[in-house]
């Protein structure tokens, strides 16, 4: 006797939408989708479709699965086991267990079926039923009013967690059918199928299922630790928030513990690279589109992804692997734009908080200076700059806003230093989630040469820019033509030069020219442009990607 079989009830008379079983949902008919799911579990000889339709019988014949057709068949109750009793009794002569797979729950996968089977066998149950949990308040109509249906003594506003059947899957020990009492199902265990429990009971369910089945898997691969900062992580999160029609996951490189902590707070699925190659970690998620925000990629890594048919978008990638990416976006660098390479400020993506922020008007006198060096500021540039300009600001009565990111490791030392300075005009903010508010009201800034310069330009805040390393020094947007005084690389610039540049920027004519250049810029439409380019790759045919 064989261990198990699968029965797929496909009764056209019971359809809630005309011809729903043979109508294509996301390109595949419901009955064919159910057959495909079943074929992922068992060979065709162990699959039986119960139908009243000649058309469905032909589909089964061509798919290589068995079928039983009765043109007069119609289910009149929700007890599907009783409705199919004749067929189940027949199958009981050949199989120990039967899996009843409903075509009306198209989100169910063969992986779900196998996982449910494992639970069913481990529990040594007589039957398994797929269910979903629902938190609801339960009422009963009483005349023209309502009264609580469950637990009259409970608080009136208390919700109940209910378990309701999802008519996706039933597993049954066929020998239990010989029990003349009850339904013959014996001990029943539940299998929770919450995310994929949608049953098509109308056109709205059909629309929802189609949208879910058409979703693709977008994987962001990011790096973020003190040495390289958190800009890659912040940008990836911003772009991920724009993607609502597809499934989004994150992969963090093995060094990126700081990135993991930041992304985890947003409730995205995160996988951190272990000892395996990064390509192995990424491909294990079976992505359709990979967004690499890890700086320079290698040829070997990119070949692994592209050979697997994965479309890739790379940000700020000047490595050898960039030539294999379908799209490269280097907003921080300037160069020639092509269909594949997008460079320059028109591709910088502005966070939503800045879109709604009030851009600063020009103020003749500097009243507030902002100091910020990104999410980590590994070398504590903030402390050095503060010590250089604090005596000047104290003398002129200028307020200093010192803002450090979540990866700033010198927080306690900075707080002690500020106590010793005892300057009420200096404020220190750590790990703010509203950087735009920190820039509102600032007349001048001192910062590194990363993404912050674009945000300052949008907010109309002229700035002194100090690159923290060689790569940042090549971010040529931070130059006078865009309203910035580029001072140089931090560890190669003297305190005197920083001081003199700061004093020069306090003067009205130069700062006003810089402000005007920034006021003429507009980054607000860039994010939509970038997201459309990225997601547009999902609609390309595979051969277009390979070419």
PDB file of N, CA and C in Angstrom, residues 350-351 353-354 357-361 363 368-372 401 403 432 434-445 447 451-462:
ATOM      1  N   UNK A 350      16.338  61.905  -2.527  1.00  0.00           N
ATOM      2  CA  UNK A 350      16.092  62.690  -1.324  1.00  0.00           C
ATOM      3  C   UNK A 350      15.080  61.980  -0.432  1.00  0.00           C
ATOM      4  N   UNK A 351      15.391  61.890   0.839  1.00  0.00           N
ATOM      5  CA  UNK A 351      14.460  61.260   1.772  1.00  0.00           C
ATOM      6  C   UNK A 351      13.193  62.106   1.928  1.00  0.00           C
ATOM      7  N   UNK A 353      11.526  63.067   4.418  1.00  0.00           N
ATOM      8  CA  UNK A 353      11.508  64.110   5.456  1.00  0.00           C
ATOM      9  C   UNK A 353      12.033  65.436   4.909  1.00  0.00           C
ATOM     10  N   UNK A 354      12.895  65.381   3.889  1.00  0.00           N
ATOM     11  CA  UNK A 354      13.422  66.611   3.311  1.00  0.00           C
ATOM     12  C   UNK A 354      12.457  67.218   2.294  1.00  0.00           C
ATOM     13  N   UNK A 357      10.298  69.445   4.208  1.00  0.00           N
ATOM     14  CA  UNK A 357      10.964  70.397   5.098  1.00  0.00           C
ATOM     15  C   UNK A 357      10.966  71.800   4.491  1.00  0.00           C
ATOM     16  N   UNK A 358      11.071  72.803   5.349  1.00  0.00           N
ATOM     17  CA  UNK A 358      11.117  74.200   4.899  1.00  0.00           C
ATOM     18  C   UNK A 358      12.557  74.562   4.543  1.00  0.00           C
ATOM     19  N   UNK A 359      12.794  74.896   3.275  1.00  0.00           N
ATOM     20  CA  UNK A 359      14.136  75.300   2.844  1.00  0.00           C
ATOM     21  C   UNK A 359      14.484  76.647   3.463  1.00  0.00           C
ATOM     22  N   UNK A 360      15.733  76.815   3.813  1.00  0.00           N
ATOM     23  CA  UNK A 360      16.159  78.004   4.546  1.00  0.00           C
ATOM     24  C   UNK A 360      16.228  79.235   3.648  1.00  0.00           C
ATOM     25  N   UNK A 361      15.649  80.343   4.093  1.00  0.00           N
ATOM     26  CA  UNK A 361      15.875  81.610   3.381  1.00  0.00           C
ATOM     27  C   UNK A 361      17.285  82.106   3.687  1.00  0.00           C
ATOM     28  N   UNK A 363      19.841  84.468   5.316  1.00  0.00           N
ATOM     29  CA  UNK A 363      19.883  85.393   6.448  1.00  0.00           C
ATOM     30  C   UNK A 363      21.240  86.104   6.438  1.00  0.00           C
ATOM     31  N   UNK A 368      23.395  80.327  13.311  1.00  0.00           N
ATOM     32  CA  UNK A 368      23.492  78.920  13.701  1.00  0.00           C
ATOM     33  C   UNK A 368      24.400  78.169  12.731  1.00  0.00           C
ATOM     34  N   UNK A 369      25.326  77.397  13.276  1.00  0.00           N
ATOM     35  CA  UNK A 369      26.233  76.560  12.490  1.00  0.00           C
ATOM     36  C   UNK A 369      25.965  75.099  12.843  1.00  0.00           C
ATOM     37  N   UNK A 370      25.880  74.268  11.819  1.00  0.00           N
ATOM     38  CA  UNK A 370      25.667  72.825  12.000  1.00  0.00           C
ATOM     39  C   UNK A 370      26.971  72.076  11.737  1.00  0.00           C
ATOM     40  N   UNK A 371      27.323  71.164  12.653  1.00  0.00           N
ATOM     41  CA  UNK A 371      28.473  70.275  12.458  1.00  0.00           C
ATOM     42  C   UNK A 371      27.955  68.844  12.427  1.00  0.00           C
ATOM     43  N   UNK A 372      28.204  68.134  11.335  1.00  0.00           N
ATOM     44  CA  UNK A 372      27.790  66.725  11.267  1.00  0.00           C
ATOM     45  C   UNK A 372      28.707  65.964  10.321  1.00  0.00           C
ATOM     46  N   UNK A 401      25.099  73.596  16.417  1.00  0.00           N
ATOM     47  CA  UNK A 401      24.369  72.330  16.524  1.00  0.00           C
ATOM     48  C   UNK A 401      25.313  71.205  16.129  1.00  0.00           C
ATOM     49  N   UNK A 403      25.647  67.310  15.557  1.00  0.00           N
ATOM     50  CA  UNK A 403      24.764  66.161  15.325  1.00  0.00           C
ATOM     51  C   UNK A 403      25.613  64.949  14.950  1.00  0.00           C
ATOM     52  N   UNK A 432      19.643  61.162  15.701  1.00  0.00           N
ATOM     53  CA  UNK A 432      18.339  61.742  15.375  1.00  0.00           C
ATOM     54  C   UNK A 432      17.716  61.039  14.174  1.00  0.00           C
ATOM     55  N   UNK A 434      15.400  62.781  12.476  1.00  0.00           N
ATOM     56  CA  UNK A 434      14.852  63.916  11.718  1.00  0.00           C
ATOM     57  C   UNK A 434      15.989  64.896  11.391  1.00  0.00           C
ATOM     58  N   UNK A 435      16.865  64.457  10.508  1.00  0.00           N
ATOM     59  CA  UNK A 435      18.013  65.295  10.157  1.00  0.00           C
ATOM     60  C   UNK A 435      17.572  66.587   9.496  1.00  0.00           C
ATOM     61  N   UNK A 436      16.448  66.559   8.794  1.00  0.00           N
ATOM     62  CA  UNK A 436      15.971  67.781   8.156  1.00  0.00           C
ATOM     63  C   UNK A 436      15.674  68.864   9.183  1.00  0.00           C
ATOM     64  N   UNK A 437      15.171  68.457  10.355  1.00  0.00           N
ATOM     65  CA  UNK A 437      14.905  69.433  11.415  1.00  0.00           C
ATOM     66  C   UNK A 437      16.208  70.048  11.918  1.00  0.00           C
ATOM     67  N   UNK A 438      17.280  69.266  11.947  1.00  0.00           N
ATOM     68  CA  UNK A 438      18.580  69.793  12.382  1.00  0.00           C
ATOM     69  C   UNK A 438      19.113  70.829  11.381  1.00  0.00           C
ATOM     70  N   UNK A 439      18.743  70.676  10.111  1.00  0.00           N
ATOM     71  CA  UNK A 439      19.219  71.605   9.087  1.00  0.00           C
ATOM     72  C   UNK A 439      18.341  72.836   8.962  1.00  0.00           C
ATOM     73  N   UNK A 440      17.080  72.731   9.362  1.00  0.00           N
ATOM     74  CA  UNK A 440      16.201  73.887   9.327  1.00  0.00           C
ATOM     75  C   UNK A 440      16.739  74.956  10.284  1.00  0.00           C
ATOM     76  N   UNK A 441      16.886  76.138   9.795  1.00  0.00           N
ATOM     77  CA  UNK A 441      17.378  77.227  10.633  1.00  0.00           C
ATOM     78  C   UNK A 441      18.885  77.349  10.673  1.00  0.00           C
ATOM     79  N   UNK A 442      19.617  76.431  10.021  1.00  0.00           N
ATOM     80  CA  UNK A 442      21.086  76.522   9.992  1.00  0.00           C
ATOM     81  C   UNK A 442      21.508  77.471   8.866  1.00  0.00           C
ATOM     82  N   UNK A 443      22.477  78.328   9.158  1.00  0.00           N
ATOM     83  CA  UNK A 443      22.968  79.273   8.162  1.00  0.00           C
ATOM     84  C   UNK A 443      24.245  78.784   7.492  1.00  0.00           C
ATOM     85  N   UNK A 444      24.952  77.880   8.143  1.00  0.00           N
ATOM     86  CA  UNK A 444      26.233  77.392   7.650  1.00  0.00           C
ATOM     87  C   UNK A 444      26.458  76.011   8.252  1.00  0.00           C
ATOM     88  N   UNK A 445      27.183  75.155   7.523  1.00  0.00           N
ATOM     89  CA  UNK A 445      27.444  73.806   8.033  1.00  0.00           C
ATOM     90  C   UNK A 445      28.885  73.424   7.769  1.00  0.00           C
ATOM     91  N   UNK A 447      30.787  69.626   7.254  1.00  0.00           N
ATOM     92  CA  UNK A 447      30.380  68.229   7.122  1.00  0.00           C
ATOM     93  C   UNK A 447      31.381  67.452   6.283  1.00  0.00           C
ATOM     94  N   UNK A 451      26.517  61.775   1.382  1.00  0.00           N
ATOM     95  CA  UNK A 451      25.144  62.144   1.005  1.00  0.00           C
ATOM     96  C   UNK A 451      24.686  63.443   1.659  1.00  0.00           C
ATOM     97  N   UNK A 452      25.278  63.785   2.805  1.00  0.00           N
ATOM     98  CA  UNK A 452      24.842  64.975   3.549  1.00  0.00           C
ATOM     99  C   UNK A 452      24.937  66.244   2.711  1.00  0.00           C
ATOM    100  N   UNK A 453      25.904  66.330   1.793  1.00  0.00           N
ATOM    101  CA  UNK A 453      26.060  67.571   1.024  1.00  0.00           C
ATOM    102  C   UNK A 453      24.845  67.807   0.124  1.00  0.00           C
ATOM    103  N   UNK A 454      24.252  66.731  -0.397  1.00  0.00           N
ATOM    104  CA  UNK A 454      23.058  66.890  -1.219  1.00  0.00           C
ATOM    105  C   UNK A 454      21.878  67.370  -0.376  1.00  0.00           C
ATOM    106  N   UNK A 455      21.771  66.830   0.822  1.00  0.00           N
ATOM    107  CA  UNK A 455      20.682  67.251   1.708  1.00  0.00           C
ATOM    108  C   UNK A 455      20.850  68.699   2.130  1.00  0.00           C
ATOM    109  N   UNK A 456      22.090  69.102   2.390  1.00  0.00           N
ATOM    110  CA  UNK A 456      22.352  70.503   2.720  1.00  0.00           C
ATOM    111  C   UNK A 456      22.034  71.415   1.531  1.00  0.00           C
ATOM    112  N   UNK A 457      22.379  70.963   0.337  1.00  0.00           N
ATOM    113  CA  UNK A 457      22.078  71.767  -0.850  1.00  0.00           C
ATOM    114  C   UNK A 457      20.577  71.947  -1.009  1.00  0.00           C
ATOM    115  N   UNK A 458      19.820  70.873  -0.759  1.00  0.00           N
ATOM    116  CA  UNK A 458      18.365  70.986  -0.851  1.00  0.00           C
ATOM    117  C   UNK A 458      17.824  71.957   0.196  1.00  0.00           C
ATOM    118  N   UNK A 459      18.415  71.930   1.377  1.00  0.00           N
ATOM    119  CA  UNK A 459      17.949  72.794   2.468  1.00  0.00           C
ATOM    120  C   UNK A 459      18.534  74.202   2.387  1.00  0.00           C
ATOM    121  N   UNK A 460      19.362  74.472   1.355  1.00  0.00           N
ATOM    122  CA  UNK A 460      19.986  75.789   1.172  1.00  0.00           C
ATOM    123  C   UNK A 460      20.859  76.168   2.368  1.00  0.00           C
ATOM    124  N   UNK A 461      21.805  75.277   2.681  1.00  0.00           N
ATOM    125  CA  UNK A 461      22.765  75.534   3.760  1.00  0.00           C
ATOM    126  C   UNK A 461      24.169  75.442   3.168  1.00  0.00           C
ATOM    127  N   UNK A 462      24.811  76.560   2.829  1.00  0.00           N
ATOM    128  CA  UNK A 462      26.204  76.510   2.368  1.00  0.00           C
ATOM    129  C   UNK A 462      27.078  75.833   3.420  1.00  0.00           C
TER     130      UNK A 462
END
